Tab-separated table of C-alpha atoms in Angstrom:
chain	number	residue	atom	x	y	z
A	9	MET	CA	94.844	223.487	166.395
A	10	GLU	CA	97.787	223.966	164.202
A	11	ILE	CA	99.788	227.082	165.077
A	12	THR	CA	100.404	228.736	161.717
A	13	LYS	CA	102.446	232.050	161.203
A	14	ALA	CA	99.168	234.168	161.051
A	15	THR	CA	98.108	232.385	164.500
A	16	ALA	CA	101.566	233.140	166.191
A	17	THR	CA	101.607	236.520	164.774
A	18	SER	CA	98.165	237.283	166.175
A	19	THR	CA	98.987	235.813	169.550
A	20	LEU	CA	102.110	237.891	169.765
A	21	ALA	CA	99.943	240.957	168.806
A	22	ALA	CA	97.578	240.186	171.483
A	23	ALA	CA	100.041	239.471	173.961
A	24	ILE	CA	101.838	242.955	173.215
A	25	HIS	CA	98.535	244.779	173.428
A	26	ASN	CA	97.841	243.443	176.835
A	27	LEU	CA	101.341	244.642	178.267
A	28	SER	CA	101.398	247.903	180.322
A	29	LEU	CA	103.186	250.085	177.948
A	30	SER	CA	103.682	253.096	180.448
A	31	SER	CA	106.934	251.927	181.551
A	32	LEU	CA	108.414	251.547	177.978
A	33	SER	CA	110.207	254.357	176.247
A	34	SER	CA	109.277	253.026	172.792
A	35	THR	CA	107.306	250.674	170.997
A	36	ILE	CA	108.247	247.116	169.898
A	37	ARG	CA	108.464	246.851	166.120
A	38	PRO	CA	109.715	244.245	163.595
A	39	ARG	CA	113.620	244.641	162.822
A	40	PRO	CA	115.408	243.319	160.061
A	41	ARG	CA	117.531	240.268	160.669
A	42	PRO	CA	120.844	241.404	161.740
A	43	TYR	CA	123.841	240.063	159.638
A	44	SER	CA	125.666	237.692	161.945
A	45	HIS	CA	129.357	238.560	161.633
A	46	SER	CA	131.724	235.543	161.928
A	47	GLY	CA	128.915	233.664	163.593
A	48	PHE	CA	129.054	236.159	166.499
A	49	SER	CA	125.402	236.870	167.574
A	50	LYS	CA	123.707	240.357	168.054
A	51	PHE	CA	122.153	241.720	171.319
A	52	PRO	CA	118.997	243.391	173.094
A	53	LEU	CA	116.889	245.051	176.444
A	54	VAL	CA	114.138	244.387	179.960
A	55	SER	CA	111.000	243.982	183.896
A	56	ARG	CA	110.994	243.943	187.978
A	57	PRO	CA	113.254	242.674	190.514
A	58	THR	CA	112.074	239.804	192.697
A	59	SER	CA	114.098	237.494	195.161
A	60	LEU	CA	114.823	234.052	193.671
A	61	THR	CA	113.572	232.283	196.899
A	62	ALA	CA	112.303	233.469	200.374
A	63	THR	CA	115.155	234.220	202.522
A	64	CYS	CA	115.389	232.560	205.835
A	65	SER	CA	113.916	234.052	209.117
A	66	LEU	CA	115.996	236.823	210.535
A	67	PRO	CA	117.002	237.018	214.040
A	68	ASN	CA	116.384	240.655	214.803
A	69	GLU	CA	115.199	243.979	213.457
A	70	THR	CA	118.837	245.146	213.057
A	71	THR	CA	119.560	242.219	210.556
A	72	THR	CA	116.252	242.791	208.840
A	73	SER	CA	117.251	246.588	208.212
A	74	THR	CA	120.526	245.692	207.170
A	75	THR	CA	119.326	243.232	204.645
A	76	LYS	CA	116.711	245.569	203.202
A	77	VAL	CA	119.394	248.140	202.618
A	78	ALA	CA	121.650	245.612	201.018
A	79	GLY	CA	118.769	244.451	198.794
A	80	ALA	CA	117.886	248.029	197.771
A	81	ASP	CA	121.492	248.915	197.066
A	82	THR	CA	121.821	245.608	194.930
A	83	SER	CA	118.734	246.873	192.953
A	84	LEU	CA	119.934	250.193	192.242
A	85	GLN	CA	123.315	248.535	190.983
A	86	VAL	CA	121.183	246.503	188.415
A	87	LYS	CA	119.245	249.662	187.248
A	88	LYS	CA	122.476	251.656	187.013
A	89	ARG	CA	124.364	248.993	184.903
A	90	ALA	CA	121.310	248.410	182.795
A	91	ALA	CA	121.227	252.124	181.969
A	92	ASP	CA	124.851	252.077	181.096
A	93	LEU	CA	124.616	249.153	179.008
A	94	SER	CA	121.405	250.120	177.004
A	95	PRO	CA	122.965	252.300	174.467
A	96	GLU	CA	125.543	249.618	173.513
A	97	LEU	CA	122.781	246.784	172.962
A	98	LYS	CA	120.844	248.797	170.398
A	99	GLY	CA	117.687	247.083	171.043
A	100	THR	CA	119.210	243.514	170.529
A	101	SER	CA	116.851	240.838	172.083
A	102	ILE	CA	118.039	238.584	174.918
A	103	PHE	CA	116.960	234.881	174.920
A	104	LEU	CA	117.457	233.056	178.311
A	105	LEU	CA	118.026	229.267	178.065
A	106	GLY	CA	117.896	226.631	180.629
A	107	MET	CA	115.600	224.602	182.784
A	108	ARG	CA	112.084	225.941	183.128
A	109	GLY	CA	111.422	227.486	186.767
A	110	PRO	CA	110.736	230.460	188.752
A	111	LEU	CA	114.530	231.508	188.814
A	112	LYS	CA	114.648	232.116	185.187
A	113	THR	CA	111.297	233.728	184.860
A	114	ASN	CA	111.941	236.065	187.820
A	115	LEU	CA	115.336	236.993	185.906
A	116	GLY	CA	113.648	237.555	182.734
A	117	LYS	CA	111.067	239.870	184.056
A	118	LEU	CA	113.624	241.907	186.251
A	119	LEU	CA	115.917	242.278	183.115
A	120	ALA	CA	113.084	243.436	181.057
A	121	ASP	CA	112.195	246.244	183.589
A	122	ALA	CA	115.740	247.280	184.063
A	123	LEU	CA	116.470	247.442	180.490
A	124	ARG	CA	113.062	248.815	179.483
A	125	TYR	CA	112.357	245.800	177.191
A	126	TYR	CA	109.316	243.599	176.795
A	127	TYR	CA	109.222	240.070	178.326
A	128	PHE	CA	107.828	237.087	176.924
A	129	ASP	CA	107.810	233.390	177.608
A	130	SER	CA	107.906	231.427	174.512
A	131	ASP	CA	106.343	228.309	176.036
A	132	SER	CA	103.230	230.449	177.285
A	133	LEU	CA	102.926	231.921	173.783
A	134	VAL	CA	102.854	228.527	172.072
A	135	GLU	CA	100.291	227.356	174.783
A	136	GLU	CA	98.131	230.515	174.150
A	137	ALA	CA	98.230	230.086	170.359
A	138	ALA	CA	97.197	226.391	170.674
A	139	GLY	CA	94.183	227.234	172.857
A	140	GLY	CA	95.241	226.513	176.380
A	141	GLU	CA	97.427	224.034	178.452
A	142	PHE	CA	94.956	220.956	177.702
A	143	ALA	CA	95.129	221.936	173.925
A	144	VAL	CA	98.832	222.020	173.730
A	145	ARG	CA	99.449	218.841	175.637
A	146	SER	CA	96.962	217.204	173.193
A	147	LEU	CA	98.838	218.556	170.243
A	148	LYS	CA	102.134	217.266	171.577
A	149	GLU	CA	100.886	213.858	172.140
A	150	ARG	CA	99.299	213.352	168.866
A	151	ASP	CA	101.534	215.419	166.656
A	152	GLU	CA	104.907	215.721	168.012
A	153	LYS	CA	106.448	217.294	164.595
A	154	GLY	CA	103.514	219.796	164.450
A	155	PHE	CA	104.068	220.891	167.899
A	156	ARG	CA	107.897	221.320	167.206
A	157	GLU	CA	106.886	223.366	164.020
A	158	SER	CA	104.548	225.496	166.141
A	159	GLU	CA	107.581	226.350	168.591
A	160	THR	CA	109.742	227.372	165.626
A	161	GLU	CA	107.022	229.552	164.262
A	162	VAL	CA	106.621	231.269	167.501
A	163	LEU	CA	110.451	231.705	167.856
A	164	LYS	CA	110.531	233.130	164.293
A	165	GLN	CA	107.999	235.909	165.127
A	166	LEU	CA	110.032	236.656	168.404
A	167	THR	CA	113.292	237.020	166.693
A	168	SER	CA	112.053	239.290	164.128
A	169	MET	CA	111.296	241.911	166.704
A	170	GLY	CA	113.764	244.013	169.135
A	171	ARG	CA	113.858	244.959	172.802
A	172	LEU	CA	112.646	241.618	174.126
A	173	VAL	CA	113.707	239.532	176.927
A	174	VAL	CA	112.536	235.824	176.135
A	175	CYS	CA	112.493	233.134	178.524
A	176	ALA	CA	112.885	230.326	175.655
A	177	GLY	CA	111.312	226.945	176.182
A	178	ASP	CA	113.103	223.605	175.615
A	179	GLY	CA	111.964	223.513	171.937
A	180	ALA	CA	114.507	226.491	171.319
A	181	VAL	CA	117.615	224.166	171.559
A	182	GLN	CA	116.041	220.970	170.124
A	183	SER	CA	116.807	221.814	166.391
A	184	SER	CA	119.386	223.481	164.338
A	185	THR	CA	116.728	225.990	162.804
A	186	ASN	CA	115.959	227.174	166.334
A	187	LEU	CA	119.305	227.495	167.369
A	188	GLY	CA	119.991	229.571	164.237
A	189	LEU	CA	117.183	232.010	165.140
A	190	LEU	CA	118.751	232.429	168.534
A	191	ARG	CA	121.578	234.141	166.879
A	192	HIS	CA	119.673	237.014	165.984
A	193	GLY	CA	120.018	238.052	169.660
A	194	ILE	CA	122.053	237.204	172.810
A	195	SER	CA	121.495	233.836	174.095
A	196	LEU	CA	122.392	232.902	177.731
A	197	TRP	CA	122.296	229.785	179.532
A	198	ILE	CA	120.891	230.159	183.094
A	199	ASP	CA	122.467	227.100	184.795
A	200	VAL	CA	120.616	226.104	188.029
A	201	PRO	CA	121.225	222.931	190.124
A	202	LEU	CA	118.711	220.409	189.068
A	203	ASP	CA	117.821	219.610	192.737
A	204	ILE	CA	116.551	223.283	192.903
A	205	VAL	CA	114.753	222.796	189.756
A	206	ALA	CA	113.111	219.694	190.776
A	207	ARG	CA	112.235	221.364	194.098
A	208	GLY	CA	110.291	224.235	192.262
A	209	MET	CA	108.508	221.750	190.201
A	210	VAL	CA	107.368	219.936	193.350
A	211	GLU	CA	106.335	223.117	194.896
A	212	ASP	CA	104.244	224.267	191.774
A	213	LYS	CA	101.646	221.281	192.018
A	214	THR	CA	100.190	222.344	188.507
A	215	GLN	CA	102.961	220.780	186.650
A	216	LEU	CA	102.811	217.503	188.275
A	217	ALA	CA	100.694	214.388	188.944
A	218	ALA	CA	99.607	214.295	192.709
A	219	SER	CA	101.474	211.117	193.141
A	220	GLU	CA	104.913	212.274	192.009
A	221	SER	CA	107.440	212.491	194.614
A	222	HIS	CA	110.639	214.770	194.817
A	223	SER	CA	113.016	211.741	193.871
A	224	GLU	CA	110.583	210.942	190.661
A	225	VAL	CA	110.605	214.466	189.688
A	226	LEU	CA	114.364	214.804	190.007
A	227	GLU	CA	114.991	211.752	187.939
A	228	GLN	CA	112.752	213.328	185.194
A	229	VAL	CA	114.611	216.734	185.502
A	230	VAL	CA	118.060	214.922	185.152
A	231	ALA	CA	116.835	212.964	181.983
A	232	THR	CA	115.454	216.292	180.364
A	233	TYR	CA	118.804	218.043	181.180
A	234	GLU	CA	120.926	215.323	179.580
A	235	GLU	CA	118.870	215.641	176.451
A	236	LEU	CA	119.015	219.505	176.307
A	237	ARG	CA	122.673	220.205	177.691
A	238	ALA	CA	124.155	220.173	174.254
A	239	GLY	CA	121.816	222.678	173.101
A	240	TYR	CA	122.199	224.886	176.173
A	241	ALA	CA	125.757	224.824	175.736
A	242	THR	CA	125.632	226.780	172.370
A	243	ALA	CA	124.590	229.803	174.097
A	244	ASP	CA	126.884	232.939	174.068
A	245	ALA	CA	127.544	232.787	177.730
A	246	LYS	CA	126.690	230.641	180.721
A	247	ILE	CA	125.519	232.085	183.908
A	248	SER	CA	125.913	229.536	186.957
A	249	LEU	CA	123.819	229.988	189.990
A	250	GLN	CA	126.419	227.983	192.003
A	251	ASN	CA	129.213	230.062	190.847
A	252	ILE	CA	127.613	233.388	191.787
A	253	ALA	CA	127.028	232.004	195.329
A	254	VAL	CA	130.737	231.121	195.603
A	255	LYS	CA	131.779	234.413	194.371
A	256	LEU	CA	129.521	236.343	196.838
A	257	GLY	CA	130.383	234.045	199.589
A	258	TYR	CA	127.122	232.754	200.275
A	259	ASP	CA	126.979	229.191	202.224
A	260	GLU	CA	123.549	228.480	200.676
A	261	LEU	CA	122.122	228.925	197.074
A	262	ASP	CA	118.918	230.121	198.267
A	263	LEU	CA	120.778	233.310	199.499
A	264	VAL	CA	121.384	234.191	195.756
A	265	THR	CA	118.698	236.910	194.914
A	266	THR	CA	117.277	237.677	191.350
A	267	GLU	CA	119.442	240.910	191.747
A	268	ASP	CA	122.688	239.058	192.197
A	269	LEU	CA	121.746	236.887	189.191
A	270	ALA	CA	120.893	239.890	186.995
A	271	LEU	CA	124.099	241.775	187.882
A	272	GLU	CA	126.110	238.705	186.761
A	273	VAL	CA	124.149	238.436	183.351
A	274	LEU	CA	124.549	242.157	182.730
A	275	LYS	CA	128.307	241.741	183.321
A	276	GLU	CA	128.285	239.007	180.886
A	277	ILE	CA	126.253	240.947	178.304
A	278	GLU	CA	128.854	243.818	178.634
A	279	LYS	CA	131.908	241.482	177.792
A	280	LEU	CA	129.968	240.178	174.723
A	281	THR	CA	129.070	243.592	173.450
A	282	ARG	CA	132.738	244.782	174.230
A	283	VAL	CA	134.059	241.758	171.989
A	284	LYS	CA	131.456	242.319	169.368
A	285	LYS	CA	132.517	246.104	168.964
A	286	MET	CA	136.246	245.045	168.850
A	287	MET	CA	135.496	242.531	166.054
A	288	GLU	CA	133.580	245.254	164.183
A	289	GLU	CA	136.433	247.510	164.486
A	290	ALA	CA	138.891	245.011	163.500
A	291	ALA	CA	136.998	244.152	160.379
A	292	ARG	CA	136.872	247.943	159.081
A	293	PRO	CA	139.095	248.648	155.985
A	294	PHE	CA	142.116	250.897	156.659
């Protein structure tokens, strides 16, 4: 099935209709393409905190209680920082780049909730517009060009709207057209160690053939990463899971929560909006 503009638009409309609107302060609506000043992209808002991975077993109730308090405190920090940042974002959308996996998905939903944005996964929209997982795989195999064009059409529809957090699929960084579309929002590269990406794929059996081992999956992940790395590097900022773990003094990457990751993302967005504001002020005539 060819994914035309009409198909992509109706798919997005249906997806928006199915969202719970009760927690959102305003409706999503098309926005005019922002003028990109000196190639500097504009920015957006966001859905509910979830830990990136299950934490290890705790030795006693005291430790459990302390961990819950710490988690609640971090969650409040995310909400406060998001509330402070929202007026500066002015509805600019956020696009999360990087290898697909639960870490990026959970982050996107948490950001959308905290910023009171809508959350979308561009790959899921392409799949829905094509008629399901089997249909989109068939399209990709028999018509690679048509499949890429369908990814672009969905991305066009998403970038014409405001107040979105989008987990962008690999196609978003595989053409100059798509990279240009990302300039209509803030793009962030969520850099997760490839071993963790591969482990997530192995745990999600639906993505793999039953015979594939962890080493085989990791080999595929490395190859894909090398192909897409240059595209990821065009993002406005890079958020490294490993760097966050070091900064927080964690011995294991699994200890980094979605809230920890979200706080780092919001800090980077704040820096970008500050620079953008300075550039706009510098461009004003005397």
